[in-house]
Amino acid sequence: MVEVHKDRVVLSDGQVLKTNLVVWNTGLKPVQFIQDIENLEKSNRGYLLTDNTMKTSDPNIFAIGDCAEVKDKNYLQTAQQAEQQGKYLAKEVLNKKTSNPPKEYSYFHRGIMAYIGGFSANVDMTDVKKLGPINLKLPSSVTTWQGIHSFIAWRSVYWTMLGRWHLRLQVPVDWTKSLIWGRDSSIFLNTRRPEHIKSRSTIGKDARLTN
């Protein structure tokens, strides 16, 4: 697919397909910085390969989040995964006060939430097995939500996960502004890296970024 229009898409061979809906699902790939690393073991998808303590093939280098894969594990590369790995690494490895080997990392799934536009979101808690010490065995009617209540749940979780109080005050203000006046469509360009700008003369008119 090389072009997407309001009522059609154009494929690389010139074929035109008429459509009113395009679902784009391209997956993830490592950023260029990770691709350029040559002296560390990588997975077949190009991510840094780690053991269950987030250690790479170099014992002095650790990797977490969506730049890494844990060997023989199929963890989702999501924000909650990266957050849990970061907390694990800080507690069990970097700030460990004993000489005992660190416990192996174990991912705890807390469900998936996705905003789908307007006042609607999807919430899927199907794979959540425990809530603290409580084992959960709930029907799909309880673990899968859609609609306005899912939107409220998504916004609530997003707000509580913000790390600083000034953000917890700022974000609701931004949400209210967007509700009244619409989303801000401003584009911020990093003028300190002009090599990423296709044409400096287009700044303020029709600026496009190459990356």
Coordinates of N, CA and C in Angstrom, one line a residue:
M1 N 0.8 -1.2 0.0 CA 0.0 0.0 0.0 C 0.9 1.2 0.0
V2 N 0.7 2.1 -1.0 CA 1.5 3.3 -1.1 C 0.8 4.6 -0.9
E3 N -0.6 4.5 -1.1 CA -1.4 5.7 -1.0 C -2.7 5.4 -0.3
V4 N -3.2 6.3 0.6 CA -4.5 6.1 1.2 C -5.3 7.4 1.0
H5 N -6.5 7.2 0.4 CA -7.4 8.3 0.1 C -8.7 8.1 0.8
K6 N -9.6 9.1 0.8 CA -10.9 9.0 1.5 C -11.7 7.8 1.0
D7 N -11.6 7.5 -0.3 CA -12.5 6.5 -0.8 C -11.8 5.3 -1.5
R8 N -10.4 5.3 -1.4 CA -9.7 4.3 -2.1 C -8.2 4.2 -1.6
V9 N -7.6 3.1 -1.9 CA -6.2 2.9 -1.6 C -5.5 2.5 -2.9
V10 N -4.2 2.8 -2.9 CA -3.4 2.5 -4.1 C -2.3 1.5 -3.7
L11 N -2.1 0.4 -4.3 CA -1.1 -0.6 -4.0 C 0.2 -0.3 -4.8
S12 N 1.3 -0.9 -4.4 CA 2.5 -0.7 -5.1 C 2.6 -1.1 -6.5
D13 N 1.7 -2.0 -7.0 CA 1.6 -2.4 -8.4 C 0.7 -1.5 -9.2
G14 N 0.2 -0.5 -8.6 CA -0.7 0.4 -9.3 C -2.2 0.1 -9.2
Q15 N -2.5 -1.0 -8.6 CA -3.9 -1.4 -8.4 C -4.6 -0.5 -7.4
V16 N -5.9 -0.1 -7.8 CA -6.7 0.8 -6.9 C -7.8 0.0 -6.3
L17 N -8.0 0.1 -5.0 CA -9.0 -0.6 -4.3 C -10.0 0.4 -3.7
K18 N -11.2 0.4 -4.1 CA -12.2 1.3 -3.5 C -12.6 0.8 -2.1
T19 N -12.6 1.8 -1.2 CA -12.9 1.4 0.2 C -13.2 2.7 1.0
N20 N -14.1 2.6 2.0 CA -14.4 3.7 2.9 C -13.7 3.5 4.3
L21 N -13.0 2.3 4.5 CA -12.4 2.0 5.8 C -11.1 1.3 5.6
V22 N -10.0 1.8 6.2 CA -8.7 1.2 6.2 C -8.3 0.9 7.6
V23 N -8.0 -0.4 7.9 CA -7.4 -0.8 9.2 C -5.9 -1.0 9.0
W24 N -5.1 -0.2 9.6 CA -3.7 -0.3 9.5 C -3.1 -1.1 10.6
N25 N -2.4 -2.2 10.3 CA -1.9 -3.1 11.3 C -0.5 -3.5 10.9
T26 N 0.5 -2.7 11.3 CA 1.9 -3.0 10.8 C 2.8 -3.6 11.8
G27 N 2.3 -3.7 13.1 CA 3.2 -4.2 14.1 C 4.3 -3.3 14.6
L28 N 5.2 -3.8 15.3 CA 6.3 -3.0 15.8 C 7.7 -3.5 15.3
K29 N 8.6 -2.6 15.2 CA 10.0 -3.0 14.9 C 10.9 -2.2 15.8
P30 N 12.1 -2.6 16.0 CA 13.1 -1.9 16.8 C 13.4 -0.5 16.2
V31 N 13.7 0.4 17.1 CA 14.1 1.8 16.6 C 15.5 1.6 16.0
Q32 N 15.9 2.7 15.3 CA 17.1 2.6 14.6 C 18.3 2.4 15.5
F33 N 18.3 3.0 16.7 CA 19.4 2.8 17.7 C 19.6 1.4 18.0
I34 N 18.5 0.6 18.2 CA 18.7 -0.8 18.5 C 19.1 -1.6 17.2
Q35 N 18.6 -1.2 16.1 CA 19.0 -1.9 14.8 C 20.5 -1.7 14.6
D36 N 21.1 -0.6 15.0 CA 22.5 -0.3 14.8 C 23.5 -1.0 15.7
I37 N 22.9 -1.6 16.8 CA 23.8 -2.3 17.7 C 24.1 -3.7 17.1
E38 N 25.4 -4.0 17.1 CA 25.9 -5.2 16.5 C 26.5 -6.2 17.4
N39 N 26.9 -5.8 18.6 CA 27.7 -6.7 19.5 C 26.9 -7.3 20.6
L40 N 25.5 -7.2 20.5 CA 24.7 -7.9 21.4 C 23.8 -8.9 20.7
E41 N 23.4 -10.0 21.4 CA 22.6 -11.0 20.8 C 21.2 -10.4 20.6
K42 N 20.6 -10.8 19.5 CA 19.2 -10.3 19.2 C 18.3 -11.5 18.9
S43 N 17.0 -11.2 19.0 CA 16.0 -12.2 18.6 C 15.8 -12.2 17.1
N44 N 15.1 -13.1 16.5 CA 14.9 -13.2 15.1 C 14.1 -12.0 14.5
R45 N 13.5 -11.2 15.4 CA 12.8 -10.0 15.0 C 13.7 -8.7 15.2
G46 N 14.9 -8.9 15.6 CA 15.8 -7.8 15.7 C 15.9 -7.1 17.1
Y47 N 15.1 -7.6 18.1 CA 15.1 -7.0 19.4 C 16.3 -7.6 20.2
L48 N 16.8 -6.8 21.2 CA 17.8 -7.3 22.1 C 17.3 -8.5 22.9
L49 N 18.0 -9.5 23.0 CA 17.5 -10.7 23.7 C 18.1 -10.7 25.1
T50 N 17.2 -10.9 26.1 CA 17.6 -10.9 27.5 C 17.2 -12.3 28.1
D51 N 17.8 -12.5 29.3 CA 17.4 -13.6 30.1 C 16.3 -13.1 31.1
N52 N 15.9 -14.0 32.0 CA 14.8 -13.6 32.9 C 15.1 -12.6 34.0
T53 N 16.3 -12.0 33.9 CA 16.7 -10.9 34.8 C 17.0 -9.7 34.0
M54 N 16.5 -9.6 32.8 CA 16.7 -8.5 31.9 C 18.1 -8.3 31.4
K55 N 19.0 -9.3 31.6 CA 20.4 -9.1 31.2 C 20.6 -9.5 29.8
T56 N 21.3 -8.7 29.0 CA 21.6 -9.1 27.6 C 22.8 -10.0 27.6
S57 N 23.3 -10.3 26.4 CA 24.5 -11.1 26.2 C 25.7 -10.5 26.8
D58 N 25.7 -9.2 27.1 CA 26.7 -8.5 27.8 C 26.2 -8.4 29.3
P59 N 26.9 -9.0 30.2 CA 26.3 -9.1 31.6 C 26.2 -7.7 32.3
N60 N 26.8 -6.7 31.7 CA 26.8 -5.3 32.2 C 25.7 -4.5 31.6
I61 N 25.0 -5.0 30.7 CA 23.9 -4.3 29.9 C 22.6 -5.0 30.1
F62 N 21.6 -4.2 30.5 CA 20.2 -4.7 30.7 C 19.3 -4.0 29.7
A63 N 18.2 -4.6 29.3 CA 17.3 -4.1 28.3 C 15.9 -4.4 28.7
I64 N 15.0 -3.4 28.6 CA 13.6 -3.6 29.0 C 12.7 -2.9 28.0
G65 N 11.4 -3.2 28.1 CA 10.4 -2.5 27.2 C 10.4 -3.0 25.8
D66 N 10.0 -2.2 24.9 CA 9.8 -2.6 23.5 C 11.1 -2.6 22.7
C67 N 12.3 -2.5 23.3 CA 13.5 -2.7 22.6 C 14.1 -4.1 22.9
A68 N 13.4 -4.9 23.7 CA 14.0 -6.2 24.1 C 12.9 -7.3 24.1
E69 N 13.4 -8.5 24.0 CA 12.6 -9.7 24.2 C 13.2 -10.6 25.2
V70 N 12.4 -11.2 26.1 CA 12.9 -12.1 27.1 C 12.9 -13.5 26.4
K71 N 14.1 -14.2 26.5 CA 14.3 -15.5 25.8 C 13.2 -16.5 26.3
D72 N 12.6 -17.2 25.3 CA 11.7 -18.2 25.5 C 10.4 -17.7 26.2
K73 N 10.1 -16.4 26.1 CA 8.9 -15.9 26.6 C 8.2 -15.1 25.5
N74 N 6.9 -15.0 25.6 CA 6.1 -14.3 24.6 C 5.3 -13.1 25.2
Y75 N 6.1 -12.2 25.9 CA 5.4 -11.1 26.6 C 5.0 -10.1 25.5
L76 N 3.9 -9.4 25.8 CA 3.4 -8.3 25.0 C 4.3 -7.1 25.2
Q77 N 4.6 -6.4 24.2 CA 5.4 -5.2 24.3 C 4.5 -4.0 24.5
T78 N 4.0 -3.9 25.7 CA 3.1 -2.8 26.1 C 3.7 -1.9 27.2
A79 N 3.0 -0.9 27.5 CA 3.5 0.1 28.6 C 3.5 -0.6 29.9
Q80 N 2.5 -1.4 30.2 CA 2.5 -2.1 31.5 C 3.6 -3.1 31.6
Q81 N 3.9 -3.7 30.5 CA 5.1 -4.7 30.5 C 6.4 -3.9 30.8
A82 N 6.6 -2.8 30.2 CA 7.8 -2.0 30.4 C 7.9 -1.5 31.8
E83 N 6.7 -1.0 32.3 CA 6.7 -0.5 33.7 C 7.1 -1.6 34.7
Q84 N 6.5 -2.8 34.5 CA 6.8 -3.9 35.5 C 8.3 -4.3 35.4
Q85 N 8.8 -4.3 34.1 CA 10.2 -4.6 34.0 C 11.1 -3.6 34.6
G86 N 10.8 -2.3 34.5 CA 11.6 -1.3 35.1 C 11.6 -1.4 36.6
K87 N 10.4 -1.6 37.2 CA 10.3 -1.7 38.7 C 11.1 -3.0 39.1
Y88 N 11.0 -4.1 38.4 CA 11.7 -5.3 38.7 C 13.2 -5.0 38.7
L89 N 13.7 -4.4 37.6 CA 15.1 -4.2 37.5 C 15.6 -3.3 38.6
A90 N 14.9 -2.2 39.0 CA 15.3 -1.3 40.0 C 15.4 -2.0 41.4
K91 N 14.4 -2.9 41.6 CA 14.3 -3.6 43.0 C 15.2 -4.8 43.1
E92 N 15.2 -5.7 42.1 CA 15.8 -6.9 42.2 C 17.3 -7.0 41.7
V93 N 17.7 -6.0 40.9 CA 19.0 -6.0 40.3 C 19.8 -4.8 40.7
L94 N 19.4 -3.6 40.4 CA 20.2 -2.4 40.6 C 20.3 -2.0 42.0
N95 N 19.2 -2.2 42.8 CA 19.2 -1.7 44.2 C 19.2 -2.9 45.2
K96 N 19.5 -4.1 44.7 CA 19.5 -5.2 45.6 C 20.6 -5.1 46.7
K97 N 20.2 -5.4 48.0 CA 21.1 -5.2 49.1 C 21.7 -6.4 49.6
T98 N 21.4 -7.6 49.0 CA 22.0 -8.8 49.4 C 22.8 -9.4 48.2
S99 N 23.6 -10.4 48.5 CA 24.4 -11.0 47.5 C 23.7 -12.2 46.8
N100 N 22.5 -12.5 47.2 CA 21.7 -13.6 46.6 C 21.4 -13.2 45.2
P101 N 21.3 -14.2 44.3 CA 20.9 -13.9 42.9 C 19.5 -13.4 42.8
P102 N 19.3 -12.5 41.9 CA 17.9 -11.9 41.8 C 16.9 -12.9 41.4
K103 N 15.6 -12.7 41.9 CA 14.5 -13.5 41.4 C 14.3 -13.3 40.0
E104 N 13.8 -14.3 39.3 CA 13.5 -14.2 37.9 C 12.2 -13.3 37.7
Y105 N 12.3 -12.6 36.6 CA 11.1 -11.7 36.3 C 9.9 -12.5 35.9
S106 N 8.7 -12.0 36.4 CA 7.5 -12.7 36.1 C 6.5 -11.6 35.8
Y107 N 5.9 -11.6 34.6 CA 4.9 -10.6 34.2 C 3.6 -10.9 34.7
F108 N 2.9 -9.9 35.3 CA 1.5 -10.0 35.8 C 0.6 -9.2 34.9
H109 N -0.3 -9.9 34.2 CA -1.2 -9.2 33.2 C -2.3 -8.5 34.0
R110 N -2.5 -7.2 33.7 CA -3.5 -6.4 34.3 C -4.6 -6.0 33.4
G111 N -4.7 -6.7 32.2 CA -5.8 -6.4 31.3 C -5.3 -5.4 30.2
I112 N -6.2 -5.2 29.2 CA -5.9 -4.3 28.1 C -7.0 -3.3 27.9
M113 N -6.6 -2.1 27.7 CA -7.6 -1.0 27.4 C -7.2 -0.3 26.2
A114 N -8.2 0.0 25.3 CA -7.9 0.7 24.1 C -8.9 1.8 23.8
Y115 N -8.5 3.0 23.5 CA -9.4 4.1 23.1 C -9.7 3.9 21.7
I116 N -11.0 4.0 21.3 CA -11.3 3.7 19.9 C -12.1 4.9 19.3
G117 N -12.0 6.1 19.9 CA -12.6 7.3 19.4 C -13.9 7.7 20.0
G118 N -14.1 9.0 20.0 CA -15.4 9.5 20.6 C -15.4 9.3 22.1
F119 N -16.5 8.8 22.6 CA -16.6 8.5 24.0 C -16.7 7.0 24.2
S120 N -15.8 6.3 23.6 CA -15.9 4.8 23.6 C -14.5 4.2 23.7
A121 N -14.4 3.1 24.4 CA -13.1 2.4 24.5 C -13.4 0.9 24.7
N122 N -12.4 0.1 24.6 CA -12.6 -1.4 24.8 C -11.7 -1.7 26.0
V123 N -12.3 -2.5 26.9 CA -11.6 -3.0 28.1 C -11.7 -4.5 28.1
D124 N -10.6 -5.2 28.1 CA -10.6 -6.7 28.1 C -9.7 -7.2 29.3
M125 N -10.5 -7.7 30.3 CA -9.8 -8.3 31.5 C -9.9 -9.8 31.5
T126 N -10.1 -10.4 30.3 CA -10.3 -11.8 30.3 C -9.2 -12.6 30.8
D127 N -7.9 -12.2 30.5 CA -6.8 -13.0 30.9 C -6.2 -12.6 32.3
V128 N -6.9 -11.7 33.0 CA -6.5 -11.4 34.4 C -7.0 -12.5 35.3
K129 N -6.0 -13.2 35.9 CA -6.3 -14.3 36.8 C -6.4 -14.0 38.3
K130 N -5.7 -12.9 38.7 CA -5.7 -12.6 40.1 C -5.9 -11.1 40.3
L131 N -6.5 -10.7 41.4 CA -6.6 -9.3 41.8 C -6.0 -9.3 43.2
G132 N -4.7 -8.9 43.3 CA -4.0 -9.1 44.6 C -4.0 -10.5 45.0
P133 N -4.4 -10.8 46.2 CA -4.4 -12.2 46.7 C -5.7 -13.0 46.2
I134 N -6.6 -12.4 45.5 CA -7.8 -13.0 45.1 C -7.7 -13.6 43.7
N135 N -8.1 -14.9 43.6 CA -8.2 -15.6 42.3 C -9.5 -15.2 41.7
L136 N -9.4 -14.8 40.4 CA -10.6 -14.4 39.7 C -11.0 -15.4 38.7
K137 N -12.3 -15.7 38.7 CA -13.0 -16.5 37.7 C -14.3 -15.9 37.3
L138 N -14.2 -14.9 36.4 CA -15.3 -14.1 36.1 C -15.8 -14.3 34.7
P139 N -17.1 -14.2 34.4 CA -17.6 -14.4 33.1 C -17.2 -13.3 32.1
S140 N -17.3 -13.6 30.8 CA -16.9 -12.6 29.8 C -17.7 -11.3 29.9
S141 N -19.0 -11.4 30.4 CA -19.9 -10.3 30.5 C -19.3 -9.3 31.5
V142 N -18.5 -9.7 32.4 CA -17.9 -8.9 33.4 C -16.5 -8.4 33.0
T143 N -15.8 -9.3 32.4 CA -14.4 -8.9 32.0 C -14.2 -8.2 30.7
T144 N -15.2 -8.1 29.9 CA -15.1 -7.4 28.6 C -16.1 -6.3 28.6
W145 N -15.7 -5.0 28.4 CA -16.6 -3.9 28.4 C -16.4 -3.1 27.1
Q146 N -17.5 -2.4 26.8 CA -17.4 -1.5 25.6 C -18.4 -0.3 25.9
G147 N -18.1 0.8 25.2 CA -19.0 2.0 25.4 C -18.5 3.0 26.3
I148 N -19.4 3.9 26.8 CA -19.1 5.0 27.6 C -18.4 4.7 28.9
H149 N -18.9 3.6 29.6 CA -18.3 3.2 30.9 C -16.9 2.7 30.7
S150 N -16.6 2.1 29.5 CA -15.2 1.7 29.2 C -14.3 2.9 29.0
F151 N -14.9 3.9 28.4 CA -14.2 5.2 28.2 C -13.8 5.8 29.5
I152 N -14.8 5.8 30.4 CA -14.5 6.4 31.7 C -13.5 5.6 32.5
A153 N -13.5 4.3 32.4 CA -12.5 3.4 33.0 C -11.2 3.7 32.4
W154 N -11.1 3.8 31.1 CA -9.8 4.0 30.4 C -9.2 5.3 30.9
R155 N -10.0 6.4 30.9 CA -9.5 7.7 31.3 C -9.1 7.7 32.8
S156 N -9.8 7.0 33.6 CA -9.5 6.9 35.0 C -8.2 6.3 35.3
V157 N -8.0 5.1 34.6 CA -6.7 4.4 34.8 C -5.5 5.2 34.2
Y158 N -5.7 5.8 33.1 CA -4.7 6.7 32.5 C -4.3 7.8 33.5
W159 N -5.3 8.4 34.1 CA -5.1 9.6 35.0 C -4.3 9.1 36.2
T160 N -4.7 8.0 36.8 CA -4.0 7.5 38.0 C -2.6 7.0 37.8
M161 N -2.3 6.7 36.5 CA -1.0 6.2 36.2 C 0.0 7.3 36.0
L162 N -0.4 8.5 35.9 CA 0.5 9.6 35.7 C 1.4 9.8 36.9
G163 N 2.7 10.0 36.6 CA 3.7 9.9 37.7 C 3.7 11.1 38.6
R164 N 3.4 12.3 38.1 CA 3.5 13.5 38.9 C 2.2 14.2 39.1
W165 N 2.1 14.9 40.2 CA 0.8 15.6 40.5 C 0.5 16.7 39.6
H166 N 1.5 17.4 39.1 CA 1.3 18.5 38.2 C 0.7 18.0 36.9
L167 N 1.0 16.8 36.5 CA 0.4 16.1 35.3 C -1.0 15.7 35.6
R168 N -1.3 15.3 36.8 CA -2.6 14.9 37.1 C -3.6 16.1 37.2
L169 N -3.0 17.3 37.4 CA -3.8 18.5 37.3 C -3.9 19.0 35.8
Q170 N -2.8 18.9 35.1 CA -2.8 19.4 33.7 C -3.6 18.6 32.8
V171 N -3.5 17.3 32.8 CA -4.2 16.4 31.8 C -5.7 16.6 31.8
P172 N -6.4 16.6 33.0 CA -7.9 16.9 32.9 C -8.2 18.2 32.3
V173 N -7.3 19.2 32.5 CA -7.6 20.5 31.9 C -7.4 20.4 30.4
D174 N -6.4 19.7 29.9 CA -6.3 19.4 28.5 C -7.5 18.7 27.9
W175 N -8.0 17.7 28.6 CA -9.1 16.9 28.2 C -10.4 17.8 28.0
T176 N -10.5 18.7 29.0 CA -11.7 19.7 29.0 C -11.5 20.6 27.8
K177 N -10.3 21.1 27.5 CA -10.1 22.0 26.4 C -10.4 21.3 25.1
S178 N -10.0 20.1 25.0 CA -10.3 19.3 23.7 C -11.8 19.1 23.6
L179 N -12.5 18.9 24.7 CA -13.9 18.6 24.6 C -14.7 19.9 24.1
I180 N -14.2 21.0 24.5 CA -14.9 22.3 24.2 C -14.4 22.8 22.8
W181 N -13.1 22.9 22.6 CA -12.6 23.5 21.3 C -12.0 22.5 20.3
G182 N -12.0 21.2 20.7 CA -11.4 20.2 19.7 C -10.0 20.0 20.0
R183 N -9.4 19.0 19.4 CA -8.0 18.6 19.7 C -7.1 19.6 19.0
D184 N -6.0 19.9 19.7 CA -4.9 20.8 19.2 C -4.1 20.1 18.1
S185 N -4.1 20.6 16.9 CA -3.4 20.0 15.8 C -2.1 20.6 15.6
S186 N -1.5 21.3 16.5 CA -0.2 22.0 16.4 C 0.9 20.9 16.2
I187 N 1.9 21.2 15.4 CA 3.0 20.4 15.1 C 4.3 21.0 15.6
F188 N 5.1 20.4 16.5 CA 6.3 20.9 17.0 C 7.5 20.3 16.3
L189 N 8.3 21.1 15.7 CA 9.5 20.6 15.0 C 10.7 20.9 15.8
N190 N 11.6 19.9 15.8 CA 12.9 20.1 16.5 C 13.9 20.8 15.5
T191 N 14.0 22.1 15.6 CA 14.9 22.8 14.7 C 16.4 22.6 15.0
R192 N 16.7 21.9 16.1 CA 18.1 21.6 16.3 C 18.6 20.4 15.5
R193 N 17.6 19.7 14.8 CA 18.0 18.5 14.0 C 17.5 18.7 12.6
P194 N 18.0 19.7 11.9 CA 17.4 20.0 10.5 C 17.5 18.9 9.6
E195 N 18.4 17.9 9.8 CA 18.5 16.8 8.9 C 17.3 15.9 8.8
H196 N 16.4 16.0 9.8 CA 15.1 15.3 9.8 C 14.0 16.0 9.1
I197 N 14.3 17.2 8.6 CA 13.3 18.0 7.9 C 13.6 18.0 6.4
K198 N 12.6 17.6 5.7 CA 12.7 17.4 4.2 C 13.2 18.7 3.5
S199 N 12.6 19.8 3.9 CA 13.0 21.0 3.3 C 12.8 22.1 4.3
R200 N 13.8 22.8 4.7 CA 13.7 23.9 5.7 C 12.8 25.0 5.2
S201 N 12.7 25.2 3.9 CA 11.9 26.3 3.5 C 10.4 26.0 3.6
T202 N 10.0 24.8 4.0 CA 8.6 24.4 4.1 C 8.1 24.6 5.6
I203 N 9.0 25.0 6.5 CA 8.6 25.2 7.9 C 7.5 26.3 8.0
G204 N 6.4 25.9 8.6 CA 5.3 26.9 8.7 C 4.3 26.8 7.6
K205 N 4.7 26.1 6.5 CA 3.8 26.0 5.4 C 3.3 24.5 5.2
D206 N 4.2 23.7 4.8 CA 3.8 22.3 4.6 C 4.9 21.4 5.0
A207 N 5.3 21.5 6.3 CA 6.5 20.8 6.8 C 6.2 19.3 6.9
R208 N 7.2 18.5 6.5 CA 7.0 17.1 6.6 C 8.3 16.5 7.2
L209 N 8.2 15.5 8.1 CA 9.4 14.9 8.7 C 9.7 13.6 7.9
T210 N 10.9 13.3 7.7 CA 11.3 12.1 7.0 C 11.2 10.9 7.9
N211 N 11.3 11.0 9.3 CA 11.2 9.9 10.2 C 9.8 9.9 10.9

